[in-house]
XYZ file of C-alpha atoms in Angstrom:
702
model
C 26.720 57.618 11.385
C 29.497 58.910 13.623
C 31.683 56.185 12.147
C 30.855 57.511 8.662
C 31.733 61.075 9.675
C 35.178 59.992 10.835
C 35.725 58.151 7.584
C 34.879 61.250 5.497
C 37.216 63.835 7.036
C 36.811 66.789 4.739
C 38.220 70.143 6.023
C 34.702 71.328 6.699
C 33.919 68.246 8.701
C 37.102 68.585 10.747
C 36.222 72.166 11.687
C 32.761 71.117 12.745
C 34.203 68.361 14.942
C 36.609 70.781 16.589
C 33.855 73.311 17.195
C 31.716 70.633 18.735
C 34.537 69.590 21.064
C 35.258 73.188 22.107
C 31.670 74.041 22.838
C 30.689 70.725 24.449
C 28.803 71.191 27.691
C 27.534 68.368 29.875
C 24.381 70.332 30.620
C 23.479 70.613 26.941
C 21.731 67.869 25.008
C 23.996 66.064 22.487
C 23.427 66.835 18.799
C 23.038 63.689 16.683
C 21.986 65.405 13.465
C 24.021 64.867 10.309
C 26.287 67.716 9.218
C 25.402 69.731 6.145
C 26.280 67.887 2.935
C 26.520 64.437 4.604
C 25.857 61.474 2.274
C 25.034 58.007 3.727
C 25.916 55.141 1.344
C 25.111 52.248 3.722
C 22.025 50.373 2.449
C 19.016 49.485 4.557
C 19.618 45.784 3.787
C 23.004 45.951 5.582
C 21.634 47.686 8.646
C 18.113 46.201 8.929
C 18.272 42.919 7.044
C 16.289 40.882 9.599
C 13.574 43.503 9.943
C 13.206 44.071 6.215
C 12.329 40.388 5.746
C 9.068 41.178 7.526
C 8.320 44.153 5.304
C 4.826 43.830 3.780
C 4.877 42.996 0.079
C 2.654 44.473 -2.577
C 0.633 41.271 -2.839
C -0.151 41.012 0.879
C -3.887 40.838 1.386
C -4.759 39.539 -2.064
C -3.271 36.022 -1.992
C -6.562 34.856 -0.463
C -8.684 36.450 -3.211
C -10.039 34.558 -6.218
C -11.720 35.920 -9.337
C -14.592 33.928 -10.825
C -15.717 34.485 -14.411
C -18.755 32.903 -16.033
C -21.117 33.841 -13.206
C -24.749 34.356 -14.290
C -25.742 37.997 -14.821
C -28.811 38.522 -12.653
C -31.068 41.412 -11.652
C -31.096 42.764 -8.068
C -34.097 40.602 -7.134
C -32.155 37.375 -7.860
C -28.857 38.477 -6.340
C -29.563 36.902 -2.947
C -30.303 33.525 -4.543
C -27.095 33.734 -6.618
C -25.076 34.529 -3.498
C -26.604 31.523 -1.764
C -25.592 29.204 -4.635
C -22.056 30.656 -4.743
C -21.656 30.194 -0.988
C -22.837 26.587 -1.217
C -20.414 25.705 -4.019
C -17.356 27.602 -2.750
C -17.990 27.754 0.990
C -16.843 24.154 1.521
C -13.227 25.116 0.777
C -12.977 27.516 3.722
C -14.464 30.566 5.396
C -15.333 33.365 2.954
C -14.538 36.634 4.758
C -15.418 39.046 1.930
C -17.257 38.979 -1.377
C -17.808 41.585 -4.092
C -20.319 41.412 -6.958
C -19.623 44.204 -9.508
C -22.806 45.668 -11.058
C -23.620 47.810 -14.089
C -25.689 51.020 -14.104
C -28.917 48.959 -14.151
C -27.966 46.960 -11.038
C -27.274 43.717 -12.943
C -24.200 41.716 -12.019
C -21.402 41.844 -14.594
C -20.686 38.103 -14.787
C -17.587 38.044 -12.588
C -17.116 38.250 -8.815
C -14.363 38.486 -6.196
C -14.216 36.232 -3.139
C -11.731 36.464 -0.254
C -10.957 33.468 1.978
C -9.450 33.508 5.432
C -6.403 31.590 4.191
C -4.394 31.493 0.911
C -4.448 27.667 0.950
C -8.244 27.681 0.888
C -8.227 30.098 -2.045
C -5.794 27.853 -3.935
C -7.928 24.759 -3.258
C -11.042 26.563 -4.500
C -9.295 27.763 -7.663
C -8.068 24.253 -8.506
C -11.296 22.416 -7.702
C -14.016 24.768 -8.992
C -12.337 25.799 -12.242
C -14.493 24.586 -15.185
C -17.366 23.818 -12.792
C -20.724 23.896 -14.625
C -23.284 25.737 -12.550
C -25.917 25.266 -15.256
C -26.114 24.537 -18.987
C -25.134 28.070 -20.047
C -22.555 28.992 -17.393
C -19.181 27.434 -16.547
C -16.954 28.914 -13.849
C -13.432 30.062 -14.757
C -11.544 30.581 -11.507
C -8.151 32.279 -11.055
C -6.173 33.587 -8.130
C -6.049 37.373 -8.026
C -2.239 37.179 -7.874
C -2.185 35.309 -11.202
C -3.154 38.451 -13.107
C 0.326 39.891 -12.604
C 1.738 36.704 -14.119
C -0.623 37.014 -17.076
C 0.443 40.629 -17.652
C 4.106 39.576 -17.914
C 3.509 37.183 -20.803
C 5.808 38.357 -23.666
C 4.220 39.604 -26.878
C 6.533 37.502 -29.032
C 6.253 33.759 -28.686
C 9.427 31.736 -28.329
C 9.302 28.002 -28.924
C 10.216 25.995 -25.807
C 13.585 24.328 -25.728
C 13.378 20.541 -26.182
C 14.149 18.665 -23.026
C 16.743 15.946 -22.931
C 15.178 12.500 -23.234
C 15.381 10.367 -20.108
C 14.355 6.750 -20.434
C 11.815 5.763 -17.796
C 12.382 2.650 -15.741
C 10.435 -0.451 -16.711
C 7.889 -0.716 -13.925
C 6.701 -4.156 -15.096
C 10.074 -5.852 -15.509
C 9.215 -8.484 -12.895
C 6.498 -9.899 -15.167
C 9.124 -10.896 -17.747
C 10.880 -13.314 -15.384
C 11.074 -16.528 -17.502
C 10.400 -18.920 -14.607
C 7.560 -16.758 -13.216
C 9.346 -16.354 -9.896
C 7.300 -14.109 -7.641
C 8.666 -11.397 -5.387
C 7.797 -10.740 -1.779
C 8.547 -7.950 0.654
C 9.625 -8.485 4.279
C 9.427 -5.827 7.000
C 11.194 -6.285 10.332
C 12.310 -4.043 13.178
C 10.710 -1.061 14.838
C 11.449 2.660 14.919
C 14.945 3.618 13.709
C 15.919 -0.040 13.213
C 13.146 -0.887 10.714
C 14.411 -2.767 7.636
C 12.653 -3.584 4.377
C 13.795 -6.466 2.145
C 12.553 -7.450 -1.308
C 13.145 -11.108 -2.226
C 12.638 -13.179 -5.353
C 11.271 -16.635 -4.581
C 13.782 -18.422 -6.796
C 14.794 -22.084 -6.511
C 16.488 -23.703 -4.719
C 16.937 -20.623 -2.457
C 15.232 -17.189 -2.512
C 17.367 -14.333 -3.863
C 17.669 -10.985 -2.063
C 16.968 -8.191 -4.572
C 16.940 -5.112 -2.340
C 17.499 -4.287 1.324
C 17.214 -0.833 2.879
C 17.118 0.342 6.453
C 14.585 3.016 7.444
C 12.913 2.717 4.036
C 9.602 3.282 5.816
C 8.578 4.448 9.257
C 5.522 2.243 9.842
C 4.650 -0.379 7.225
C 4.658 -1.000 3.457
C 1.979 -1.807 0.896
C 2.001 -3.043 -2.723
C -0.303 -1.452 -5.276
C -3.107 -3.769 -6.549
C -1.287 -4.673 -9.793
C 2.153 -4.819 -8.168
C 3.590 -1.782 -10.004
C 4.458 0.284 -6.912
C 5.677 -0.263 -3.378
C 4.280 2.371 -0.990
C 6.245 3.536 2.063
C 5.086 5.824 4.882
C 6.907 8.852 6.280
C 6.190 11.776 8.612
C 5.687 14.171 5.705
C 3.721 11.868 3.426
C 3.779 8.770 1.212
C 6.317 7.684 -1.424
C 5.896 5.178 -4.275
C 8.848 3.105 -5.540
C 9.255 0.947 -8.633
C 11.522 -0.368 -11.373
C 14.466 -2.792 -11.150
C 16.341 -0.533 -8.681
C 13.195 0.531 -6.799
C 13.658 4.220 -7.560
C 11.170 6.771 -6.269
C 8.370 7.216 -8.797
C 6.116 9.645 -6.919
C 5.587 11.253 -3.545
C 2.547 12.815 -1.931
C 2.954 15.416 0.799
C 0.514 15.027 3.658
C 1.590 14.902 7.287
C 0.713 11.944 9.462
C -0.640 9.594 6.763
C -1.549 6.236 8.297
C -3.920 4.729 5.710
C -3.820 4.575 1.916
C -6.007 2.960 -0.715
C -5.198 2.494 -4.411
C -7.821 2.489 -7.101
C -8.027 -0.958 -8.802
C -6.337 0.339 -11.967
C -3.598 2.186 -9.994
C -4.593 5.558 -11.454
C -5.530 7.211 -8.150
C -4.421 7.083 -4.517
C -6.453 7.943 -1.425
C -4.497 9.069 1.660
C -5.923 9.545 5.133
C -4.629 10.727 8.475
C -6.823 10.128 11.542
C -4.849 12.700 13.547
C -6.670 15.917 14.445
C -3.748 17.720 16.121
C -2.090 18.877 12.885
C -3.958 22.172 12.619
C -7.275 23.240 11.169
C -5.753 23.814 7.730
C -4.276 20.314 7.458
C -6.144 18.120 4.971
C -6.961 14.670 6.300
C -8.591 12.837 3.363
C -7.069 13.501 -0.077
C -7.312 11.851 -3.510
C -4.222 12.074 -5.760
C -3.447 11.363 -9.392
C -0.560 8.878 -9.285
C 0.829 9.625 -12.767
C 0.992 13.419 -12.335
C 1.304 13.604 -8.546
C -1.429 16.255 -8.429
C -4.091 16.519 -5.779
C -7.480 15.840 -7.335
C -9.721 16.621 -4.397
C -9.761 16.796 -0.605
C -12.746 15.652 1.466
C -13.929 16.151 5.006
C -13.136 13.052 7.068
C -15.662 11.841 9.595
C -13.809 10.327 12.550
C -16.367 7.513 12.865
C -15.855 6.287 9.283
C -14.572 2.759 8.649
C -11.550 2.415 6.364
C -11.617 2.403 3.399
C -13.884 5.453 3.444
C -14.139 5.441 -0.358
C -14.760 2.281 -2.375
C -13.811 2.084 -6.042
C -15.531 0.591 -9.043
C -13.501 -2.026 -10.909
C -12.586 0.350 -13.788
C -11.621 3.446 -11.711
C -14.568 5.376 -13.194
C -16.480 5.784 -9.946
C -15.913 5.858 -6.229
C -18.592 5.834 -3.564
C -18.875 6.903 0.035
C -21.567 6.089 2.552
C -23.036 8.766 4.809
C -25.999 9.022 7.098
C -28.981 7.919 4.988
C -27.121 8.715 1.750
C -24.766 7.068 -0.710
C -22.526 9.534 -2.570
C -21.120 8.364 -5.911
C -18.374 10.461 -7.522
C -17.136 10.203 -11.092
C -13.560 10.530 -12.286
C -11.563 12.471 -13.296
C -13.581 15.481 -12.077
C -14.418 13.834 -8.722
C -17.732 15.621 -8.707
C -20.978 14.052 -7.535
C -22.611 11.854 -10.141
C -25.575 13.850 -11.513
C -24.696 16.478 -8.868
C -26.658 14.750 -6.130
C -26.281 11.916 -3.653
C -28.553 8.885 -3.559
C -30.937 9.013 -0.592
C -31.105 5.590 1.075
C -32.623 5.851 4.582
C -30.832 3.557 7.040
C -28.121 2.261 4.683
C -25.675 0.079 6.640
C -23.160 -1.237 4.130
C -22.431 -1.446 0.407
C -19.959 -3.051 -1.992
C -19.023 -2.791 -5.688
C -19.064 -5.749 -8.044
C -15.464 -6.720 -8.917
C -16.270 -6.823 -12.670
C -19.298 -4.564 -13.303
C -20.479 -1.107 -12.302
C -23.103 -2.532 -9.967
C -23.512 -1.657 -6.288
C -24.972 -3.976 -3.660
C -26.258 -2.414 -0.440
C -28.555 -3.351 2.407
C -30.828 -1.501 4.812
C -32.235 -2.870 8.108
C -35.855 -3.316 9.094
C -37.844 -0.238 10.045
C -41.042 -0.962 11.970
C -43.245 -2.884 9.504
C -40.862 -2.428 6.553
C -38.595 -5.473 6.044
C -34.841 -5.324 5.592
C -33.763 -5.152 1.972
C -30.792 -6.015 -0.220
C -30.645 -3.982 -3.437
C -28.517 -4.220 -6.581
C -28.050 -0.784 -8.160
C -26.647 -0.068 -11.627
C -24.341 2.928 -12.045
C -24.534 5.503 -13.595
C -28.238 5.150 -14.514
C -29.186 4.218 -10.902
C -31.548 1.438 -11.980
C -32.460 -1.076 -9.262
C -31.926 -4.353 -11.083
C -32.818 -6.629 -8.144
C -34.348 -6.374 -4.660
C -34.584 -8.991 -1.934
C -36.685 -8.482 1.201
C -35.447 -10.075 4.426
C -37.143 -10.558 7.803
C -35.945 -10.815 11.423
C -32.524 -9.488 10.369
C -29.830 -8.724 12.955
C -26.954 -8.097 10.524
C -25.776 -8.682 6.944
C -22.401 -9.194 5.280
C -21.803 -8.823 1.533
C -19.395 -11.185 -0.298
C -18.750 -10.895 -4.055
C -17.266 -13.779 -5.985
C -14.048 -12.614 -7.712
C -15.367 -12.996 -11.259
C -18.603 -11.170 -10.370
C -20.746 -14.170 -11.353
C -22.245 -14.560 -7.884
C -23.039 -12.473 -4.841
C -23.516 -13.930 -1.386
C -25.273 -12.007 1.377
C -24.813 -13.618 4.790
C -27.911 -12.851 6.851
C -27.893 -13.173 10.642
C -31.489 -13.795 11.700
C -33.264 -13.864 15.008
C -34.695 -17.350 15.381
C -38.120 -17.188 16.994
C -40.496 -19.568 18.640
C -44.226 -18.989 18.459
C -45.947 -19.061 21.823
C -49.696 -19.010 22.385
C -49.918 -15.256 22.665
C -46.694 -13.894 21.235
C -43.469 -14.711 19.416
C -40.209 -14.930 21.367
C -36.680 -14.847 20.007
C -34.773 -17.922 21.129
C -31.435 -17.631 19.326
C -29.818 -16.994 15.968
C -29.920 -18.676 12.583
C -27.891 -17.872 9.487
C -28.871 -17.719 5.842
C -26.641 -17.351 2.808
C -28.544 -15.657 -0.017
C -26.840 -16.477 -3.339
C -27.542 -14.056 -6.241
C -26.896 -15.505 -9.732
C -25.681 -12.322 -11.439
C -25.330 -13.780 -14.971
C -28.748 -15.402 -15.127
C -31.957 -13.806 -16.333
C -33.744 -11.717 -13.669
C -30.963 -12.644 -11.197
C -32.524 -15.563 -9.273
C -31.649 -15.984 -5.591
C -30.980 -19.254 -3.760
C -30.711 -19.693 -0.021
C -28.612 -21.932 2.238
C -29.569 -22.083 5.923
C -27.218 -23.075 8.748
C -28.372 -22.991 12.362
C -24.904 -23.145 13.946
C -22.608 -20.161 14.672
C -20.654 -19.028 11.606
C -16.924 -18.328 11.938
C -15.813 -17.756 8.328
C -17.050 -17.659 4.731
C -14.976 -17.541 1.514
C -15.639 -17.869 -2.221
C -13.320 -19.893 -4.422
C -11.506 -17.178 -6.487
C -11.709 -19.191 -9.706
C -14.793 -21.384 -9.823
C -18.212 -21.590 -8.225
C -17.476 -23.188 -4.836
C -17.663 -21.579 -1.421
C -16.674 -22.779 2.033
C -18.185 -22.117 5.462
C -16.746 -22.756 8.927
C -19.591 -23.371 11.381
C -20.204 -25.039 14.727
C -19.166 -24.652 18.334
C -15.541 -23.898 19.192
C -13.118 -25.637 19.578
C -14.401 -28.453 17.345
C -15.982 -26.942 14.247
C -17.156 -28.186 10.854
C -16.203 -27.004 7.362
C -18.826 -27.337 4.619
C -18.107 -26.940 0.916
C -20.876 -25.977 -1.515
C -21.024 -25.543 -5.266
C -23.358 -23.164 -7.097
C -24.809 -24.651 -10.277
C -26.832 -23.038 -13.036
C -30.551 -23.358 -12.390
C -30.107 -25.424 -9.219
C -29.909 -24.941 -5.484
C -26.309 -24.798 -4.128
C -25.178 -28.383 -3.576
C -23.289 -29.596 -0.512
C -20.091 -31.239 -1.797
C -18.376 -32.194 1.440
C -18.620 -31.657 5.168
C -15.404 -31.986 7.149
C -16.138 -32.520 10.822
C -14.236 -31.700 14.003
C -11.607 -29.407 12.530
C -9.385 -26.992 14.486
C -9.665 -23.907 12.274
C -11.169 -20.435 12.222
C -9.979 -19.022 8.855
C -10.204 -20.049 5.184
C -7.508 -19.250 2.617
C -8.249 -20.230 -0.994
C -5.461 -20.464 -3.543
C -5.677 -17.588 -6.093
C -5.959 -20.206 -8.839
C -8.754 -22.063 -7.026
C -9.053 -25.794 -6.193
C -6.679 -25.741 -3.183
C -7.494 -24.322 0.230
C -5.742 -23.957 3.589
C -7.774 -24.374 6.766
C -5.954 -22.377 9.443
C -6.415 -22.059 13.168
C -4.900 -18.642 13.809
C -3.959 -17.092 17.149
C -6.208 -18.939 19.590
C -5.900 -22.331 17.829
C -2.101 -22.663 18.045
C -1.517 -22.430 14.287
C -3.113 -25.663 13.066
C -2.916 -26.027 9.245
C -4.611 -28.351 6.756
C -3.907 -28.314 3.012
C -6.883 -29.662 1.021
C -7.516 -30.386 -2.654
C -11.214 -29.592 -3.176
C -11.470 -31.622 -6.398
C -11.691 -34.822 -4.384
C -11.262 -33.334 -0.878
C -7.977 -35.070 -0.290
C -6.176 -33.822 2.823
C -2.669 -33.377 1.415
C -1.095 -32.480 4.764
C -2.109 -31.788 8.352
C 0.497 -29.845 10.281
C 0.941 -26.682 12.327
C 3.007 -23.515 12.664
C 2.784 -22.471 16.299
C 1.107 -19.081 16.891
C 0.613 -18.366 13.177
C -0.892 -14.891 12.755
C -0.938 -14.542 8.936
C -1.329 -16.784 5.891
C -0.400 -15.425 2.419
C -0.710 -17.219 -0.933
C 1.596 -16.138 -3.748
C -0.211 -14.736 -6.847
C 0.274 -17.918 -8.882
C -1.027 -20.294 -6.192
C 2.189 -22.350 -6.120
C 3.404 -21.323 -2.668
C 1.919 -20.216 0.614
C 3.565 -18.436 3.546
C 2.616 -18.741 7.204
C 3.977 -16.016 9.462
C 4.191 -15.056 13.139
C 4.223 -11.256 13.333
C 5.660 -9.274 16.237
C 2.601 -7.018 15.880
C 0.600 -9.959 17.298
C 3.110 -11.713 19.564
C 6.773 -11.362 20.533
C 7.548 -15.104 20.516
C 8.894 -17.205 17.595
C 8.677 -14.389 15.040
C 9.412 -15.324 11.436
C 7.877 -16.962 8.367
C 7.729 -20.404 6.740
C 7.361 -21.096 3.019
C 5.287 -24.109 1.902
C 4.277 -25.621 -1.413
C 0.565 -25.654 -2.256
C 0.561 -29.315 -1.162
C 1.774 -28.455 2.333
C 5.438 -29.473 1.988
C 7.722 -27.192 3.973
C 10.454 -25.526 1.896
C 12.064 -22.987 4.176
C 11.902 -21.778 7.777
C 13.097 -18.238 8.465
C 13.268 -16.967 12.045
C 13.574 -13.171 12.345
C 13.604 -11.068 15.481
C 10.936 -8.342 15.351
C 9.520 -9.726 12.092
C 6.402 -7.700 11.254
C 5.055 -8.257 7.769
C 5.405 -10.320 4.583
C 3.553 -9.346 1.408
C 3.670 -11.103 -1.962
C 3.956 -8.771 -4.930
C 0.608 -8.873 -6.796
C 0.310 -9.657 -10.498
C -2.102 -8.105 -13.020
C -4.981 -10.282 -14.241
C -3.990 -12.875 -16.815
C -4.409 -12.059 -20.498
C -5.409 -15.645 -21.276
C -9.030 -16.400 -22.038
C -10.959 -18.970 -19.953
C -10.790 -21.350 -22.939
C -6.997 -21.054 -23.112
C -6.686 -21.658 -19.380
C -8.918 -24.712 -19.668
C -6.777 -26.057 -22.516
C -3.592 -25.580 -20.490
C -5.057 -27.454 -17.534
C -6.157 -30.229 -19.865
C -2.609 -30.675 -21.199
C -0.857 -30.049 -17.907
C 0.791 -33.478 -17.907
C 2.498 -32.641 -21.176
C 3.904 -29.439 -19.711
C 4.803 -30.994 -16.365
C 7.538 -33.117 -17.990
C 9.181 -29.917 -19.242
C 8.937 -28.315 -15.816
C 10.417 -31.371 -14.087
C 13.309 -31.430 -16.557
C 13.919 -27.755 -15.890
C 13.852 -28.356 -12.127
C 16.444 -31.136 -12.474
C 18.664 -28.907 -14.568
C 18.335 -26.173 -11.968
C 19.371 -28.567 -9.193
C 22.196 -29.886 -11.385
C 23.269 -26.310 -11.985
C 23.320 -25.759 -8.244
C 25.414 -28.951 -7.807
C 27.687 -27.867 -10.636
C 28.228 -24.500 -8.976
C 29.146 -26.271 -5.731
C 31.595 -28.592 -7.524
C 33.173 -25.665 -9.353
C 33.563 -23.832 -6.077
C 35.302 -26.830 -4.493
C 37.566 -27.277 -7.532
C 38.569 -23.632 -7.354
C 39.427 -24.020 -3.657
C 41.492 -27.176 -4.409
C 43.345 -25.423 -7.206
C 44.206 -22.507 -4.936
C 45.494 -24.953 -2.314
C 47.704 -26.799 -4.860
C 49.183 -23.517 -6.068
C 49.930 -22.480 -2.510
C 51.471 -25.909 -1.726
C 53.744 -25.896 -4.780
C 54.907 -22.387 -3.917
C 55.819 -23.447 -0.381
C 57.669 -26.586 -1.679
C 59.712 -24.437 -4.052
C 60.553 -22.089 -1.199
C 61.605 -25.112 0.931
C 63.944 -26.359 -1.805
C 65.498 -22.929 -2.277
C 66.357 -22.784 1.443
C 68.200 -26.177 1.539
C 71.717 -24.668 1.200
C 71.073 -22.429 4.155
C 69.762 -25.355 6.237
C 72.977 -27.340 5.536
C 75.063 -24.404 6.682
C 73.113 -24.075 9.914
C 73.394 -27.856 10.638
C 77.146 -28.304 9.979
C 76.622 -29.977 6.639
C 74.250 -32.631 7.930
C 71.316 -33.187 5.579
C 68.462 -33.824 7.948
C 65.945 -33.820 5.105
C 67.012 -37.304 3.989
C 67.582 -38.921 7.383
C 65.798 -42.215 8.117
C 65.905 -44.875 10.838
C 68.845 -46.757 9.161
C 71.218 -43.753 9.144
C 74.215 -43.911 11.475
C 73.752 -40.335 12.484
C 70.336 -41.081 13.869
C 70.014 -41.792 17.552
C 67.293 -44.318 18.168
C 65.008 -43.979 21.148
C 62.450 -46.561 22.198
C 59.294 -45.224 23.761
C 56.775 -47.472 25.499
C 53.242 -46.394 26.440
C 50.287 -48.134 28.013
C 47.594 -49.201 25.576
C 45.025 -51.159 27.580
C 44.600 -53.598 30.399
C 42.646 -56.845 30.190
C 41.722 -59.211 33.038
C 41.131 -62.937 32.461
C 39.732 -65.470 34.912
C 41.743 -68.725 34.780
C 39.837 -71.845 35.496
C 41.584 -73.835 38.296
C 40.667 -77.110 36.632
């Protein structure tokens, strides 16, 4: 202010300053008051900008308040019950610190209430999730944030039509399906930390083609969506989805520390999960998103003991289910509310699985005292139990659906017992495979018993065969069975003394790879299950992963640095076991084939194609020869271009040599050394002798 007084030196101000100087006394207190008539034109923002940022706004204190319309109007006697219902529905979104129920002169509630949460984020979550929630047949909640009323008040009285937005063509997310030779794509991840690199390749012939390569595209790993439309990458702040020919970002979902994701089968929804608990109490850990809009559909409480995936989807994205203690919760989309507003009580439920083609759930419960274990097939949404199977002496069960949903196999680990004179004693384990015929009347069940340890089980993806690895390590047996209508599963073939612990069926069926991963040094056997011909027996040392391409034409064996640090890389084989390419990569982590959607061909059309495959194979072989010829032609053209460049360079140098001849004659006193030969008189001959070799002969004295 003193600076301002000096700037405004009116005569009156000057006199005041002089008087102050004349009368100044050290013993008196200084006078900091403004002179009479002083005007300060310096704004508070200039002087106190940092402090004013913390100035309370008019909306402080109400961002955490929501207004709920459509609440039942009840008398005072029923108010406590209404408050209990409201707390149950809205209390799961956060702590409610205040609530207000307006009443009329008779004490009845007015049909709207105010709730205040301890955090604005909780209020926002409640407003988004509970809006349009039906509390009963006559009442539906309409929920708004209290701060939204100011926005509603500012709506103009006169409507103005929105301006049309400029059209932007969306990228073709399914372009890869139009590839004429049906070349599949695969993604390769290598490196760690800042040096991580992601590559997308097309498995073209005779050599794969690199389509995209980016460093630090992800921070942990990558994952394709089930139909191959999106490539998901992981980052500190969330998950991003990429697609189209240039792999542009199609969507992103903000959630810190995401480590696990799960797509719905139809790619409509995405589940994200972070197991970290150090991100704050307000951080959501389990969230379901709408992929097309990018909106959060619902957040759930995540139990740390849950096994991923926590939610399991029905084949058509209509339902998702979650298992809890003695309950099975089924939610329906797109509301993500509980089906029929209540969970299914199943005491002791251990595991469940959806049919891959029908809205049918299979679950099992263990024995409880005198009650046997039970496998149940449950229809959704009507919750009808269409089949039950009681089981005895059960230690554990595993559920395996056949890909087409025609069969269900439940592997039952049983306690084998021996009956003594006075009591029964358990002496070991036996294993049963209960086969449910889902398409037959009343769903009959067949059983296959094996008394040896089981190491692997796998259904043929297309067909009715299944394979089992059983026996004592290291020499095990592989048995192949076929399920037939109205008959017990038939044993087709038993391969003895095999070095394998995993089964990998071709996606198109018929062919299978028996693999000895990790502990079995990477032994591989390629088998045609039509006649059980062993097409090739080989190995890829320390193989950790085996991946079939979606068409069943190629298979990749890989050694990941996540499993071992030696000999990292991947090999590409044909379905017959012929090696095509070996790629060694330092810090190689992951290879994933890009999935394809289900075929649009009917089973009859597929059968007809297989029947006439020899007719088509001639066309394919001709195309392969042309492709190889094209590759040879490209090599020849490249060599011809190099030869032509050399000839042009040579002729240019010869012309330069001829142009310099006059100068050479001048430098050599007129002697033309270009034409000199051995007969010229100006040439001095010099004879040079050099040793070639030495030979020793023995001369006979006779």
